[in-house]
Amino acid sequence: MSWLIVGTVPDDSFPLIEGQISIENGLLKIGNLKINIARGTPALAATACLAARELNADHPRALLVGDAGKGAGSRKLYAHLVDIMADLDVAGFTFHYLQPDVYWHNQILWAIQARTDSPCLVADAGFMYVAKMSGFAADYDLFTPDIGEMCFLADETAPHPFYTRGFLLEDESRVEEYIARAYQEKNAARYLMVKGARDYIVQGDKVLTTISEPAVEAMEAIGGTGDSLTGIITAGLMAGQDIPHACHMGALANRYLGVLADPTPAYKVGDLLAYLAGAMQQGRTGG
Amino acid sequence: MSLLKSIFGGTPDKLRGVSEKGIIVFHHTSEVIKAESLLKKAGLDVLVKGPPPEIQTGCDMVIEFPIVSQLQVLELLRKNRIEPVQVVSVQDHLLEPVSLFNIKDFGDFLMVRAANMKITVHKQTHEIVNVSGGGCPDVPFLAEQLVGRNLFEVAEPAENGQTLCGYSLQLAYEEMKRRCRG
């Protein structure tokens, strides 16, 4: 299935660019541009590329722009995406590191909903924040929060995870309570993949399954391991898997990445990608 | 429905969602005016408004700003020696920022988490080995600036950060420094 990964590169001078992505000499390639795979959207896109290859799916496409936090790049991307929305041939979107902006979020969501098809909508990172902030979380198919972000979804007043109220502590033993609260307040997507020591795959307010093994603690400290998980899930969806299946495969493969790489907390996500093919194989066979 | 959305597209449904705005409260009106000009010049979408009645202040004007840009706003004010009384969320001005830190000891490495941001340091060398979490676009940028550098020699996240994620990282960074000093 055709898929578009939408996000940012942490360099204000990087241009707005859309095209098929590939990996070349350890760098992410789009058009004639090459990007370091350290974390963020480049890490998600690179993982999706490699995982798609393992699943015999086409390479994903990406719409990227430079934005180091001032938001100008994100706004440029939002306006462009609204302009081209009607003509895009795409079965799904994965929205990622983008400056939260409710006005532009709503323009994009409404442009998607004006289409005659119903592309699958996955949101992670900043775009998940703004999807919740806008009040349209329930219009999304999948969010991929970690425990802190799950608390944010559960807090109906919080405009950002930084303002999550203190009674919603990052207490993994209370994840199901947070999930129920997020759905009650209509602040969750149709499916959730809650990342943590135990991963929760959720549909509606029902926990479909949890995954806690194999466990490699150092993965929590490594920047980009949440991005790699969303990348693998994106590849699964591109390969035609349904959302719970893609999340299950992603959770297992990401965990086996840790087992095979045996990282310290000083590893980089790029160090792990060499193990992706083996991790996906082990995920499929159960180790 | 789509037609209605295209007609009313510029006016998001006010009954849904939470506010993305914050309020900055100042001591004096002169500070509001100076801050407004400064923030507008920096390209920020700010408006001068009346304060909610619950906020006790000597000044009858506040500045509304996009809350994700809090770090950028405060840094600009700091550089220009304007010290606000209070920064709050429009949604519920009693909201308090996350104040608890989550600490994980990996043996040779220590990780500190503040809100949605984590920083990990090698305990002996004080090298910042990882930055993770967050969702705003300055996070990958800040990570590039910090990782591989010494905790006590690197430019603080607040110097280059722009958003609330950057501000969370600054808090995690300060807590890490406090712990590494012993």
CSV table of C-alpha atoms in Angstrom, one decimal:
chain,number,residue,atom,x,y,z
A,1,MET,CA,0.0,0.0,0.0
A,2,SER,CA,1.2,3.5,-0.7
A,3,TRP,CA,2.1,5.3,2.5
A,4,LEU,CA,3.3,8.8,3.5
A,5,ILE,CA,5.5,9.5,6.5
A,6,VAL,CA,5.1,13.1,7.5
A,7,GLY,CA,7.7,14.8,9.8
A,8,THR,CA,10.7,17.0,10.3
A,9,VAL,CA,14.5,17.0,10.0
A,10,PRO,CA,16.3,18.9,12.8
A,11,ASP,CA,17.9,21.4,10.5
A,12,ASP,CA,16.1,24.7,9.6
A,13,SER,CA,17.9,24.9,6.2
A,14,PHE,CA,16.6,21.5,5.1
A,15,PRO,CA,14.0,22.1,2.3
A,16,LEU,CA,10.4,20.9,2.0
A,17,ILE,CA,10.7,17.7,0.0
A,18,GLU,CA,8.4,14.8,-0.9
A,19,GLY,CA,9.4,11.5,-2.4
A,20,GLN,CA,10.2,7.8,-2.1
A,21,ILE,CA,12.8,7.1,0.6
A,22,SER,CA,15.6,4.6,0.7
A,23,ILE,CA,18.7,3.8,2.7
A,24,GLU,CA,22.1,4.4,1.1
A,25,ASN,CA,25.4,3.9,3.0
A,26,GLY,CA,23.7,4.2,6.4
A,27,LEU,CA,21.9,7.4,5.5
A,28,LEU,CA,18.3,8.1,4.7
A,29,LYS,CA,17.9,9.2,1.1
A,30,ILE,CA,15.1,11.3,-0.4
A,31,GLY,CA,15.5,12.8,-3.8
A,32,ASN,CA,19.1,13.9,-3.9
A,33,LEU,CA,19.3,14.6,-0.2
A,34,LYS,CA,20.9,12.3,2.4
A,35,ILE,CA,20.0,12.6,6.1
A,36,ASN,CA,21.7,11.3,9.2
A,37,ILE,CA,19.6,8.6,10.9
A,38,ALA,CA,20.0,9.5,14.6
A,39,ARG,CA,16.5,9.8,16.0
A,40,GLY,CA,13.2,11.5,15.2
A,41,THR,CA,11.5,11.2,11.8
A,42,PRO,CA,14.6,10.1,10.0
A,43,ALA,CA,14.9,7.1,12.4
A,44,LEU,CA,11.2,6.3,11.9
A,45,ALA,CA,11.5,6.6,8.1
A,46,ALA,CA,14.7,4.5,7.9
A,47,THR,CA,13.2,1.7,10.1
A,48,ALA,CA,10.0,1.7,8.0
A,49,CYS,CA,12.1,1.4,4.9
A,50,LEU,CA,14.1,-1.6,6.2
A,51,ALA,CA,11.1,-3.3,7.7
A,52,ALA,CA,9.1,-2.8,4.5
A,53,ARG,CA,11.8,-4.6,2.6
A,54,GLU,CA,11.6,-7.5,5.0
A,55,LEU,CA,7.8,-7.6,4.5
A,56,ASN,CA,8.1,-7.4,0.6
A,57,ALA,CA,6.3,-4.0,0.7
A,58,ASP,CA,7.2,-1.0,-1.5
A,59,HIS,CA,9.5,1.7,0.0
A,60,PRO,CA,7.4,4.3,1.8
A,61,ARG,CA,7.2,7.9,0.7
A,62,ALA,CA,8.0,10.8,3.0
A,63,LEU,CA,7.1,14.4,3.2
A,64,LEU,CA,9.8,16.1,5.2
A,65,VAL,CA,10.9,19.7,6.1
A,66,GLY,CA,13.6,21.3,8.2
A,67,ASP,CA,12.4,22.5,11.6
A,68,ALA,CA,14.6,22.8,14.7
A,69,GLY,CA,11.7,23.9,16.9
A,70,LYS,CA,10.7,27.4,15.8
A,71,GLY,CA,7.7,25.9,13.9
A,72,ALA,CA,8.1,27.8,10.6
A,73,GLY,CA,9.1,24.6,8.7
A,74,SER,CA,6.1,22.7,10.2
A,75,ARG,CA,3.7,25.4,9.1
A,76,LYS,CA,5.2,25.4,5.6
A,77,LEU,CA,4.7,21.6,5.5
A,78,TYR,CA,1.1,21.8,6.8
A,79,ALA,CA,0.1,24.4,4.2
A,80,HIS,CA,1.7,22.3,1.4
A,81,LEU,CA,0.0,19.1,2.6
A,82,VAL,CA,-3.4,20.8,2.6
A,83,ASP,CA,-2.7,22.0,-1.0
A,84,ILE,CA,-1.8,18.6,-2.4
A,85,MET,CA,-4.2,16.5,-0.2
A,86,ALA,CA,-6.8,15.9,-2.9
A,87,ASP,CA,-4.3,14.6,-5.4
A,88,LEU,CA,-2.3,12.3,-3.1
A,89,ASP,CA,-2.5,8.6,-3.9
A,90,VAL,CA,-2.0,7.3,-0.4
A,91,ALA,CA,-3.6,4.5,1.7
A,92,GLY,CA,-2.3,5.9,5.0
A,93,PHE,CA,-0.3,8.6,6.8
A,94,THR,CA,2.1,8.4,9.7
A,95,PHE,CA,2.4,11.8,11.3
A,96,HIS,CA,5.4,12.3,13.5
A,97,TYR,CA,7.7,15.1,14.9
A,98,LEU,CA,5.9,18.3,14.0
A,99,GLN,CA,5.3,21.5,15.8
A,100,PRO,CA,1.8,21.2,17.5
A,101,ASP,CA,-0.5,23.8,15.9
A,102,VAL,CA,-4.3,23.3,16.3
A,103,TYR,CA,-5.3,25.5,13.3
A,104,TRP,CA,-3.1,23.6,10.9
A,105,HIS,CA,-4.0,20.2,12.4
A,106,ASN,CA,-7.6,20.9,11.8
A,107,GLN,CA,-7.0,22.0,8.2
A,108,ILE,CA,-5.2,18.8,7.5
A,109,LEU,CA,-7.7,16.5,9.2
A,110,TRP,CA,-10.6,18.2,7.4
A,111,ALA,CA,-8.7,18.0,4.0
A,112,ILE,CA,-8.2,14.2,4.6
A,113,GLN,CA,-11.9,13.8,5.6
A,114,ALA,CA,-12.9,15.6,2.4
A,115,ARG,CA,-11.3,12.8,0.4
A,116,THR,CA,-13.5,10.1,-1.1
A,117,ASP,CA,-11.3,7.3,0.5
A,118,SER,CA,-10.5,6.9,4.2
A,119,PRO,CA,-6.7,6.7,4.6
A,120,CYS,CA,-5.4,5.1,7.8
A,121,LEU,CA,-4.2,7.8,10.2
A,122,VAL,CA,-1.3,7.1,12.5
A,123,ALA,CA,0.0,9.8,14.8
A,124,ASP,CA,3.0,9.8,17.1
A,125,ALA,CA,5.2,12.5,18.8
A,126,GLY,CA,4.1,16.2,18.3
A,127,PHE,CA,1.3,15.4,15.9
A,128,MET,CA,-0.2,13.0,18.4
A,129,TYR,CA,-0.1,15.9,21.0
A,130,VAL,CA,-1.9,18.3,18.7
A,131,ALA,CA,-4.4,15.6,17.6
A,132,LYS,CA,-5.4,15.2,21.2
A,133,MET,CA,-5.2,19.0,21.9
A,134,SER,CA,-7.6,19.6,18.9
A,135,GLY,CA,-10.3,17.4,20.4
A,136,PHE,CA,-10.3,15.2,17.3
A,137,ALA,CA,-8.2,12.3,18.7
A,138,ALA,CA,-11.0,9.8,18.1
A,139,ASP,CA,-10.8,10.5,14.3
A,140,TYR,CA,-7.4,8.8,14.3
A,141,ASP,CA,-6.8,5.1,13.8
A,142,LEU,CA,-3.6,4.7,15.9
A,143,PHE,CA,-1.6,6.6,18.5
A,144,THR,CA,1.6,5.2,19.9
A,145,PRO,CA,2.2,6.9,23.3
A,146,ASP,CA,4.7,5.9,26.0
A,147,ILE,CA,3.6,6.0,29.6
A,148,GLY,CA,4.1,9.7,30.1
A,149,GLU,CA,2.2,10.5,26.9
A,150,MET,CA,-0.5,8.0,28.0
A,151,CYS,CA,-0.9,10.2,31.2
A,152,PHE,CA,-1.2,13.2,29.0
A,153,LEU,CA,-4.0,11.6,26.9
A,154,ALA,CA,-5.7,10.7,30.1
A,155,ASP,CA,-5.6,14.3,31.4
A,156,GLU,CA,-8.5,16.1,29.6
A,157,THR,CA,-7.1,19.5,30.5
A,158,ALA,CA,-3.4,19.1,29.6
A,159,PRO,CA,-2.4,21.0,26.5
A,160,HIS,CA,1.1,19.3,26.5
A,161,PRO,CA,2.7,16.4,28.4
A,162,PHE,CA,4.6,19.0,30.4
A,163,TYR,CA,1.3,20.1,32.1
A,164,THR,CA,0.0,16.7,32.9
A,165,ARG,CA,-1.5,16.9,36.4
A,166,GLY,CA,0.4,15.3,39.2
A,167,PHE,CA,-2.2,12.8,40.2
A,168,LEU,CA,-1.6,11.0,36.8
A,169,LEU,CA,1.8,9.7,37.8
A,170,GLU,CA,3.9,7.7,35.4
A,171,ASP,CA,2.9,4.5,37.2
A,172,GLU,CA,2.9,1.6,34.8
A,173,SER,CA,0.7,-0.4,37.1
A,174,ARG,CA,-2.1,2.1,36.4
A,175,VAL,CA,-1.9,2.1,32.6
A,176,GLU,CA,-5.3,0.5,32.2
A,177,GLU,CA,-6.9,3.2,34.3
A,178,TYR,CA,-5.2,5.9,32.1
A,179,ILE,CA,-6.4,4.1,29.0
A,180,ALA,CA,-10.0,4.0,30.3
A,181,ARG,CA,-9.9,7.6,31.2
A,182,ALA,CA,-8.5,8.7,27.8
A,183,TYR,CA,-11.3,6.9,26.0
A,184,GLN,CA,-13.9,8.3,28.4
A,185,GLU,CA,-12.7,11.8,27.5
A,186,LYS,CA,-12.5,11.0,23.8
A,187,ASN,CA,-8.7,11.7,23.9
A,188,ALA,CA,-7.6,8.4,22.3
A,189,ALA,CA,-7.4,7.1,18.8
A,190,ARG,CA,-9.4,4.0,17.6
A,191,TYR,CA,-6.3,1.9,18.6
A,192,LEU,CA,-3.5,2.6,21.0
A,193,MET,CA,-0.1,1.0,21.2
A,194,VAL,CA,1.1,2.0,24.6
A,195,LYS,CA,4.9,1.5,24.8
A,196,GLY,CA,6.6,0.6,28.1
A,197,ALA,CA,8.0,-2.2,30.2
A,198,ARG,CA,4.8,-3.9,29.2
A,199,ASP,CA,3.3,-2.9,25.8
A,200,TYR,CA,-0.4,-2.6,25.6
A,201,ILE,CA,-2.3,-3.0,22.3
A,202,VAL,CA,-5.7,-1.4,22.8
A,203,GLN,CA,-8.9,-1.2,20.7
A,204,GLY,CA,-11.6,1.1,22.0
A,205,ASP,CA,-11.1,0.9,25.8
A,206,LYS,CA,-10.4,-2.8,25.6
A,207,VAL,CA,-6.8,-4.2,26.0
A,208,LEU,CA,-6.4,-6.7,23.2
A,209,THR,CA,-3.1,-8.0,24.3
A,210,THR,CA,0.0,-7.1,26.3
A,211,ILE,CA,3.7,-7.9,25.5
A,212,SER,CA,6.4,-7.8,28.1
A,213,GLU,CA,9.0,-10.3,26.8
A,214,PRO,CA,11.8,-10.3,25.8
A,215,ALA,CA,12.8,-7.2,27.9
A,216,VAL,CA,16.1,-5.2,27.5
A,217,GLU,CA,16.1,-2.4,30.0
A,218,ALA,CA,18.7,-0.2,28.2
A,219,MET,CA,16.3,0.3,25.3
A,220,GLU,CA,14.4,2.9,27.4
A,221,ALA,CA,17.3,5.2,27.5
A,222,ILE,CA,18.2,5.0,23.8
A,223,GLY,CA,16.8,8.0,21.8
A,224,GLY,CA,14.8,6.8,18.8
A,225,THR,CA,13.6,3.4,20.0
A,226,GLY,CA,10.0,4.7,20.1
A,227,ASP,CA,10.5,6.0,16.5
A,228,SER,CA,11.8,2.6,15.4
A,229,LEU,CA,8.7,0.9,16.8
A,230,THR,CA,6.4,3.3,14.9
A,231,GLY,CA,8.5,2.7,11.8
A,232,ILE,CA,8.0,-1.1,12.0
A,233,ILE,CA,4.3,-0.7,12.6
A,234,THR,CA,4.1,1.6,9.6
A,235,ALA,CA,5.8,-1.0,7.5
A,236,GLY,CA,3.3,-3.7,8.7
A,237,LEU,CA,0.4,-1.5,7.7
A,238,MET,CA,2.0,-0.9,4.3
A,239,ALA,CA,2.2,-4.6,3.9
A,240,GLY,CA,-1.5,-4.9,4.5
A,241,GLN,CA,-1.5,-6.1,8.1
A,242,ASP,CA,-4.4,-5.0,10.3
A,243,ILE,CA,-3.6,-2.5,13.1
A,244,PRO,CA,-3.4,-5.0,16.0
A,245,HIS,CA,-1.3,-7.4,14.0
A,246,ALA,CA,1.1,-4.6,12.9
A,247,CYS,CA,1.4,-3.4,16.5
A,248,HIS,CA,2.1,-6.9,17.8
A,249,MET,CA,4.7,-7.6,15.2
A,250,GLY,CA,6.3,-4.1,15.8
A,251,ALA,CA,6.4,-4.6,19.6
A,252,LEU,CA,8.1,-8.0,19.3
A,253,ALA,CA,10.5,-7.0,16.6
A,254,ASN,CA,11.5,-3.8,18.5
A,255,ARG,CA,12.1,-6.0,21.6
A,256,TYR,CA,14.2,-8.5,19.7
A,257,LEU,CA,16.3,-5.5,18.3
A,258,GLY,CA,17.4,-5.1,21.9
A,259,VAL,CA,18.0,-8.8,22.5
A,260,LEU,CA,20.2,-9.1,19.3
A,261,ALA,CA,22.1,-5.8,19.8
A,262,ASP,CA,22.5,-6.2,23.5
A,263,PRO,CA,23.0,-2.5,23.9
A,264,THR,CA,24.2,-0.3,26.7
A,265,PRO,CA,22.2,2.9,27.4
A,266,ALA,CA,24.9,4.7,25.3
A,267,TYR,CA,23.9,3.0,22.0
A,268,LYS,CA,22.3,4.9,19.2
A,269,VAL,CA,19.3,3.8,17.3
A,270,GLY,CA,21.3,3.6,14.1
A,271,ASP,CA,23.5,0.9,15.9
A,272,LEU,CA,20.4,-1.2,16.2
A,273,LEU,CA,19.1,-1.1,12.7
A,274,ALA,CA,21.7,-3.7,11.5
A,275,TYR,CA,19.8,-6.2,13.6
A,276,LEU,CA,16.3,-5.4,12.2
A,277,ALA,CA,16.0,-8.3,9.7
A,278,GLY,CA,16.9,-10.8,12.4
A,279,ALA,CA,14.7,-9.1,15.0
A,280,MET,CA,11.7,-9.3,12.6
A,281,GLN,CA,12.4,-13.0,11.9
A,282,GLN,CA,12.7,-13.7,15.6
A,283,GLY,CA,9.5,-11.8,16.3
A,284,ARG,CA,7.7,-13.9,13.7
A,285,THR,CA,8.9,-17.2,15.1
A,286,GLY,CA,8.7,-16.2,18.7
A,287,GLY,CA,12.5,-16.2,19.2
B,1,MET,CA,-20.1,17.9,6.1
B,2,SER,CA,-16.9,18.5,4.0
B,3,LEU,CA,-18.5,21.6,2.5
B,4,LEU,CA,-19.3,23.0,5.9
B,5,LYS,CA,-15.8,22.3,7.1
B,6,SER,CA,-14.4,24.1,4.1
B,7,ILE,CA,-16.6,27.1,4.8
B,8,PHE,CA,-15.8,27.2,8.5
B,9,GLY,CA,-12.3,25.8,8.1
B,10,GLY,CA,-10.7,28.9,9.6
B,11,THR,CA,-12.6,28.6,12.9
B,12,PRO,CA,-11.8,25.4,14.8
B,13,ASP,CA,-14.7,24.0,16.9
B,14,LYS,CA,-14.3,25.7,20.2
B,15,LEU,CA,-16.4,23.0,22.0
B,16,ARG,CA,-13.8,20.4,21.3
B,17,GLY,CA,-10.3,20.0,22.5
B,18,VAL,CA,-8.2,22.0,25.0
B,19,SER,CA,-6.5,25.3,24.6
B,20,GLU,CA,-3.1,25.5,23.0
B,21,LYS,CA,-2.5,28.9,24.5
B,22,GLY,CA,-0.7,30.1,27.6
B,23,ILE,CA,-0.8,33.4,29.5
B,24,ILE,CA,2.2,35.4,30.7
B,25,VAL,CA,1.5,37.6,33.7
B,26,PHE,CA,3.7,40.7,34.3
B,27,HIS,CA,4.2,43.2,37.1
B,28,HIS,CA,3.7,46.3,35.0
B,29,THR,CA,1.9,47.3,31.8
B,30,SER,CA,5.1,48.7,30.4
B,31,GLU,CA,6.6,45.2,30.5
B,32,VAL,CA,3.5,43.8,28.6
B,33,ILE,CA,4.0,46.3,25.9
B,34,LYS,CA,7.7,45.8,25.6
B,35,ALA,CA,7.3,42.0,25.7
B,36,GLU,CA,4.5,42.1,23.0
B,37,SER,CA,6.7,44.0,20.6
B,38,LEU,CA,9.7,41.7,21.3
B,39,LEU,CA,7.7,38.5,20.8
B,40,LYS,CA,5.9,39.7,17.7
B,41,LYS,CA,9.3,40.8,16.2
B,42,ALA,CA,10.5,37.2,16.8
B,43,GLY,CA,7.5,35.9,14.7
B,44,LEU,CA,5.5,34.6,17.6
B,45,ASP,CA,1.7,34.6,17.5
B,46,VAL,CA,0.9,36.7,20.6
B,47,LEU,CA,-2.0,38.8,21.7
B,48,VAL,CA,-2.5,41.2,24.6
B,49,LYS,CA,-5.6,40.3,26.6
B,50,GLY,CA,-7.2,41.0,29.9
B,51,PRO,CA,-6.3,38.6,32.7
B,52,PRO,CA,-8.8,36.0,34.1
B,53,PRO,CA,-10.3,37.3,37.3
B,54,GLU,CA,-8.7,34.6,39.4
B,55,ILE,CA,-5.2,35.7,38.6
B,56,GLN,CA,-4.2,38.3,41.2
B,57,THR,CA,-1.8,40.8,39.7
B,58,GLY,CA,-1.2,44.4,39.7
B,59,CYS,CA,-1.2,44.5,35.9
B,60,ASP,CA,-4.4,44.4,34.0
B,61,MET,CA,-3.0,43.0,30.8
B,62,VAL,CA,-1.5,39.6,30.0
B,63,ILE,CA,0.0,38.2,26.9
B,64,GLU,CA,-1.5,35.1,25.3
B,65,PHE,CA,1.0,32.9,23.4
B,66,PRO,CA,1.2,29.4,21.8
B,67,ILE,CA,2.0,27.3,24.8
B,68,VAL,CA,4.4,24.9,22.9
B,69,SER,CA,6.7,27.9,22.4
B,70,GLN,CA,7.0,28.6,26.1
B,71,LEU,CA,10.8,28.0,26.2
B,72,GLN,CA,11.4,30.3,23.2
B,73,VAL,CA,9.2,33.0,24.8
B,74,LEU,CA,10.9,32.8,28.2
B,75,GLU,CA,14.3,32.8,26.8
B,76,LEU,CA,13.6,35.9,24.7
B,77,LEU,CA,12.2,37.7,27.8
B,78,ARG,CA,15.2,36.6,29.9
B,79,LYS,CA,17.7,37.9,27.3
B,80,ASN,CA,15.8,41.2,27.4
B,81,ARG,CA,15.7,41.3,31.2
B,82,ILE,CA,11.9,41.1,31.4
B,83,GLU,CA,10.9,38.9,34.3
B,84,PRO,CA,7.2,37.7,34.2
B,85,VAL,CA,5.3,37.1,37.4
B,86,GLN,CA,3.7,33.9,36.2
B,87,VAL,CA,3.2,31.7,33.2
B,88,VAL,CA,0.0,29.6,33.1
B,89,SER,CA,-2.1,27.5,30.8
B,90,VAL,CA,-5.3,29.2,29.5
B,91,GLN,CA,-7.2,25.9,29.8
B,92,ASP,CA,-6.8,25.9,33.6
B,93,HIS,CA,-4.5,28.4,35.1
B,94,LEU,CA,-4.2,26.3,38.2
B,95,LEU,CA,-2.3,23.7,36.1
B,96,GLU,CA,1.2,23.1,37.4
B,97,PRO,CA,4.0,21.9,35.3
B,98,VAL,CA,5.3,18.4,36.0
B,99,SER,CA,7.6,18.7,39.0
B,100,LEU,CA,8.5,15.0,39.7
B,101,PHE,CA,11.6,13.4,38.4
B,102,ASN,CA,11.9,9.8,37.5
B,103,ILE,CA,15.4,8.3,38.0
B,104,LYS,CA,16.8,5.1,36.7
B,105,ASP,CA,20.2,3.8,37.6
B,106,PHE,CA,21.7,1.5,34.9
B,107,GLY,CA,25.0,0.9,36.8
B,108,ASP,CA,27.5,2.8,34.7
B,109,PHE,CA,24.7,5.1,33.5
B,110,LEU,CA,22.1,7.3,35.1
B,111,MET,CA,18.8,8.4,33.4
B,112,VAL,CA,16.7,11.3,34.6
B,113,ARG,CA,13.2,11.8,33.2
B,114,ALA,CA,11.2,15.0,33.5
B,115,ALA,CA,7.7,14.9,32.0
B,116,ASN,CA,8.2,13.4,28.6
B,117,MET,CA,11.9,13.9,28.3
B,118,LYS,CA,14.8,11.7,29.3
B,119,ILE,CA,18.6,12.4,29.5
B,120,THR,CA,21.2,9.7,30.2
B,121,VAL,CA,24.7,10.3,31.4
B,122,HIS,CA,27.8,8.1,31.9
B,123,LYS,CA,28.3,8.4,35.7
B,124,GLN,CA,32.1,8.5,35.7
B,125,THR,CA,32.9,10.6,32.6
B,126,HIS,CA,29.6,12.8,32.8
B,127,GLU,CA,29.3,12.3,29.0
B,128,ILE,CA,25.7,12.7,27.9
B,129,VAL,CA,25.1,9.4,26.0
B,130,ASN,CA,21.4,9.7,25.1
B,131,VAL,CA,18.4,12.0,25.0
B,132,SER,CA,15.0,10.5,24.3
B,133,GLY,CA,11.3,11.1,24.5
B,134,GLY,CA,9.4,14.2,23.5
B,135,GLY,CA,7.5,15.2,20.4
B,136,CYS,CA,8.3,18.8,19.4
B,137,PRO,CA,10.8,19.3,16.6
B,138,ASP,CA,13.5,20.9,18.8
B,139,VAL,CA,14.0,17.6,20.6
B,140,PRO,CA,16.1,15.9,17.8
B,141,PHE,CA,17.9,19.2,17.3
B,142,LEU,CA,18.8,19.5,21.0
B,143,ALA,CA,19.8,15.8,21.1
B,144,GLU,CA,22.3,16.5,18.4
B,145,GLN,CA,23.7,19.4,20.4
B,146,LEU,CA,24.0,17.4,23.7
B,147,VAL,CA,24.8,13.8,23.0
B,148,GLY,CA,28.5,13.0,23.1
B,149,ARG,CA,29.3,16.1,25.2
B,150,ASN,CA,30.1,16.6,28.8
B,151,LEU,CA,27.2,17.5,31.0
B,152,PHE,CA,29.1,20.4,32.7
B,153,GLU,CA,30.6,21.9,29.5
B,154,VAL,CA,27.7,21.7,27.0
B,155,ALA,CA,25.3,24.6,26.2
B,156,GLU,CA,22.2,24.1,28.3
B,157,PRO,CA,19.0,22.9,26.5
B,158,ALA,CA,17.4,26.3,27.3
B,159,GLU,CA,19.9,28.1,25.2
B,160,ASN,CA,18.8,26.3,22.0
B,161,GLY,CA,15.4,24.9,22.8
B,162,GLN,CA,12.2,26.5,21.7
B,163,THR,CA,9.3,24.4,23.1
B,164,LEU,CA,7.8,22.8,26.2
B,165,CYS,CA,9.6,19.6,25.3
B,166,GLY,CA,12.9,21.7,25.3
B,167,TYR,CA,11.8,23.1,28.7
B,168,SER,CA,11.2,19.6,30.1
B,169,LEU,CA,14.7,18.6,28.8
B,170,GLN,CA,16.2,21.6,30.6
B,171,LEU,CA,14.6,20.5,33.9
B,172,ALA,CA,15.9,16.9,33.4
B,173,TYR,CA,19.3,18.3,32.6
B,174,GLU,CA,19.4,20.5,35.7
B,175,GLU,CA,18.3,17.6,37.9
B,176,MET,CA,21.0,15.4,36.3
B,177,LYS,CA,23.7,18.1,37.0
B,178,ARG,CA,22.4,18.3,40.6
B,179,ARG,CA,22.8,14.5,41.1
B,180,CYS,CA,26.1,14.3,39.3
B,181,ARG,CA,27.6,17.0,41.6
B,182,GLY,CA,26.7,14.7,44.5
